[in-house]
XYZ file of N, CA and C in Angstrom:
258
model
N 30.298 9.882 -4.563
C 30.004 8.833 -5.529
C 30.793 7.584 -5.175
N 30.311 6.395 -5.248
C 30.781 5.142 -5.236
C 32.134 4.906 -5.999
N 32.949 4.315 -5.652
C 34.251 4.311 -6.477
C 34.678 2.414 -6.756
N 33.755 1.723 -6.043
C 34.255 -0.082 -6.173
C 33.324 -0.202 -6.578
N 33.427 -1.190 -7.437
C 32.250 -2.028 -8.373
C 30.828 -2.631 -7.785
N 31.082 -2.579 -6.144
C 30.193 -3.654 -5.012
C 28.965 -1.960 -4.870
N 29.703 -0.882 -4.790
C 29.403 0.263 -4.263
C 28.236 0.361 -5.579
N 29.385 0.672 -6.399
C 28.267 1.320 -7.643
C 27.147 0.430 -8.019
N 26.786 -0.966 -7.598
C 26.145 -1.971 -7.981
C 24.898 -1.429 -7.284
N 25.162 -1.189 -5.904
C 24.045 -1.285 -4.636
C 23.566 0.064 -4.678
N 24.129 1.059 -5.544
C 23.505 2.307 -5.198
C 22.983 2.109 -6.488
N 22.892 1.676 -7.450
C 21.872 1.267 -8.706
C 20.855 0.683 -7.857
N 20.946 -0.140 -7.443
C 19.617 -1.458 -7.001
C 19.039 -0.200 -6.075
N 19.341 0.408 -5.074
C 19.070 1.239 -4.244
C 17.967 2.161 -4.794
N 18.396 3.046 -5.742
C 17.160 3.530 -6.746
C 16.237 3.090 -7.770
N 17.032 1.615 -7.904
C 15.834 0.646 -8.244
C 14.683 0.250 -7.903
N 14.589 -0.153 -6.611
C 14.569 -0.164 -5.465
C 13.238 0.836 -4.866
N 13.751 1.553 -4.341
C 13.092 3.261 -4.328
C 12.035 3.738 -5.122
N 12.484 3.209 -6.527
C 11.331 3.783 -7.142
C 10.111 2.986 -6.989
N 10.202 1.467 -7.248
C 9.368 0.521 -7.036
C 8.532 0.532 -5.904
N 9.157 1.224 -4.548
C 8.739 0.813 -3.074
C 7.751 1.920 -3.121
N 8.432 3.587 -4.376
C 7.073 4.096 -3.808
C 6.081 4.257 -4.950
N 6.468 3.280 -5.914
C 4.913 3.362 -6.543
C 4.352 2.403 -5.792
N 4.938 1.138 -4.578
C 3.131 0.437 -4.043
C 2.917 1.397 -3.309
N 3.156 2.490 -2.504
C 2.857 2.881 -1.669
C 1.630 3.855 -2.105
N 2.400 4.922 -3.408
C 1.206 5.318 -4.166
C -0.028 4.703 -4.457
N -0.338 3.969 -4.681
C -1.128 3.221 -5.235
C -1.818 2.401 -3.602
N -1.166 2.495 -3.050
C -1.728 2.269 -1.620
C -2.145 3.450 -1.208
N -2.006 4.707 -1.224
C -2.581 5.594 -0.601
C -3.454 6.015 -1.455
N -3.482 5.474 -2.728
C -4.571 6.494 -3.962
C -5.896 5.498 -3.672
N -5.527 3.986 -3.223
C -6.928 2.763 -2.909
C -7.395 3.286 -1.920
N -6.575 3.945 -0.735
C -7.080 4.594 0.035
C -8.606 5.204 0.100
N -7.835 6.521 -0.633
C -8.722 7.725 -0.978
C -10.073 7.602 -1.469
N -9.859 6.763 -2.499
C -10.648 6.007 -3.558
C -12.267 5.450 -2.084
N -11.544 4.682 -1.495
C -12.405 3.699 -0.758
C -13.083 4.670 0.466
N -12.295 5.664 0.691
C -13.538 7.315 1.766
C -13.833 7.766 0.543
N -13.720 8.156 -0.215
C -14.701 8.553 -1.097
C -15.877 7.726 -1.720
N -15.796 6.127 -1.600
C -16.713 5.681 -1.766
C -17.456 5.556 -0.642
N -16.984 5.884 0.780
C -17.697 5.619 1.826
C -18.826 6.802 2.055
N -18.831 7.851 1.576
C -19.664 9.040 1.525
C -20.729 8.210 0.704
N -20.738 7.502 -0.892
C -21.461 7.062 -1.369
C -22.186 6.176 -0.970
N -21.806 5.192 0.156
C -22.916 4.031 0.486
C -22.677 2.727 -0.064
N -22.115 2.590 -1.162
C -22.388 1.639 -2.014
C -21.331 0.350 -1.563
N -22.171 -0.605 -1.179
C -21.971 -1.566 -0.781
C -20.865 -2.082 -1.444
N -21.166 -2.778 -2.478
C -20.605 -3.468 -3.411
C -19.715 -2.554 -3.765
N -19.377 -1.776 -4.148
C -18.205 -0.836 -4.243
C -17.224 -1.255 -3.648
N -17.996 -0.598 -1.953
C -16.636 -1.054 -1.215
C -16.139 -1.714 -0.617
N -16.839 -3.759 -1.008
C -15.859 -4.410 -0.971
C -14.884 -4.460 -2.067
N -15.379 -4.375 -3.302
C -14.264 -4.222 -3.860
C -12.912 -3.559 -3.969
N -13.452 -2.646 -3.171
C -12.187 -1.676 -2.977
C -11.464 -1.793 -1.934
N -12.548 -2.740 -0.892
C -11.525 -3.297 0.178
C -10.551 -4.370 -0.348
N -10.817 -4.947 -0.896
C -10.223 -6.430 -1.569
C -8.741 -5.651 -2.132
N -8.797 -4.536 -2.859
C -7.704 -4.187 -3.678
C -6.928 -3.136 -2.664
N -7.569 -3.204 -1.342
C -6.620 -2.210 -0.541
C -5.883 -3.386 0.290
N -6.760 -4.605 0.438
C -5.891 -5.609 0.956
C -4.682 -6.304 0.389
N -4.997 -6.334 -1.105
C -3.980 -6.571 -2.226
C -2.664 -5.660 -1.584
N -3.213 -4.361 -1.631
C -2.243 -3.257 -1.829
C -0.823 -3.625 -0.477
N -2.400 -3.487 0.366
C -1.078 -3.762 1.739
C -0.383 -5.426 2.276
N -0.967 -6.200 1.639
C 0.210 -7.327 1.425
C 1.268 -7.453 1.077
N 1.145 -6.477 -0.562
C 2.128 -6.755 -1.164
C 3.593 -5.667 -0.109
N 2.746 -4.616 0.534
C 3.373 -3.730 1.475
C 4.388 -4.271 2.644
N 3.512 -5.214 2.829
C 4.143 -5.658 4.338
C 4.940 -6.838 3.686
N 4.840 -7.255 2.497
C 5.705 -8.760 2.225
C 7.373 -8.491 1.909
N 7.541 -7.055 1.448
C 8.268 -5.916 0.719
C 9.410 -5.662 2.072
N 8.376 -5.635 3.265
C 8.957 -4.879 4.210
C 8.430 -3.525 4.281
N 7.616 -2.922 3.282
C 7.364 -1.343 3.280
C 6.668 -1.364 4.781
N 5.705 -1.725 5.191
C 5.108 -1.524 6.162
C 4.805 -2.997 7.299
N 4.460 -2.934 8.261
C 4.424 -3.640 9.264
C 3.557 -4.540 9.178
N 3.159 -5.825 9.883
C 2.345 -6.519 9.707
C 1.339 -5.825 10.401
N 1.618 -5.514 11.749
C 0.268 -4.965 12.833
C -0.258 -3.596 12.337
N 0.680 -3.220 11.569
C -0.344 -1.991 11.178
C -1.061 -2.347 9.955
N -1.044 -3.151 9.196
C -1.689 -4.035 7.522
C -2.652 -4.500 8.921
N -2.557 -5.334 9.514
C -3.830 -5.888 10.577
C -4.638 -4.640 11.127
N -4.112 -3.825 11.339
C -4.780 -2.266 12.415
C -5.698 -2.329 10.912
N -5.011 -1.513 9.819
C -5.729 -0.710 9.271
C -6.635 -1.257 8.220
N -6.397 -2.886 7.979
C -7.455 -3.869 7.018
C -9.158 -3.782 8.608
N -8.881 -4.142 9.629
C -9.687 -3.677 10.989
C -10.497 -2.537 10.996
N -9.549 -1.621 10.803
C -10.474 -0.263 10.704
C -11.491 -0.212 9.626
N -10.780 -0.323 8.852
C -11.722 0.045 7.373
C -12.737 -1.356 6.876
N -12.839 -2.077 7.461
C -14.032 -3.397 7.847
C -15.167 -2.772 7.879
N -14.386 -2.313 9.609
C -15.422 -1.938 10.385
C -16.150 -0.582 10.083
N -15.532 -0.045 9.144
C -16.346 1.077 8.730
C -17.464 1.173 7.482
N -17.187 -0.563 7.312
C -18.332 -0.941 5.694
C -19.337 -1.208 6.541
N -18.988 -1.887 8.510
C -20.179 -2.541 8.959
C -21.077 -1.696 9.393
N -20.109 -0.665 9.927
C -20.755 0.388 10.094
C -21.878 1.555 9.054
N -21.794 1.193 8.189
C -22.703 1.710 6.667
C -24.592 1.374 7.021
């Protein structure tokens, strides 16, 4: 356990922190899911919308630091190309 005031401060923010980083991530992997499961369905309009809110998702990811820019670029790429592909 932390014993200086600087210590005990940063291991608060730390699980502050933590918890926040993995609810975007949740919520990034649940837009995920959401958006192959709409891809079985077809539906156009669906899944831009669901692209739009997976792009949301991983901005806010990569602005955070949670994740990388080139992989937010890889994987907004992939999943494009898999509406064009419809």
């Amino acid at each position: 356990m932390a014993n200086h005031k600087s210590a005990k401060k940063r291991s608060r923010q730390t699980i502050k922190r933590n918890e926040v980083n993995s609810q975007v991530l949740s919520k990034l992997k649940t837009s995920i899911n959401k958006f192959t499961e709409l891809l079985e369905k077809k539906n156009k309009q669906d899944l831009d919308k669901s692209l739009s809110s997976i792009n949301g998702a991983l901005a806010k990811a990569a602005k955070k630091g949670l994740l990388k820019k080139e992989f937010v670029s890889r994987k907004l790429s992939s999943l494009s190309k898999k509406i064009k592909n419809i």
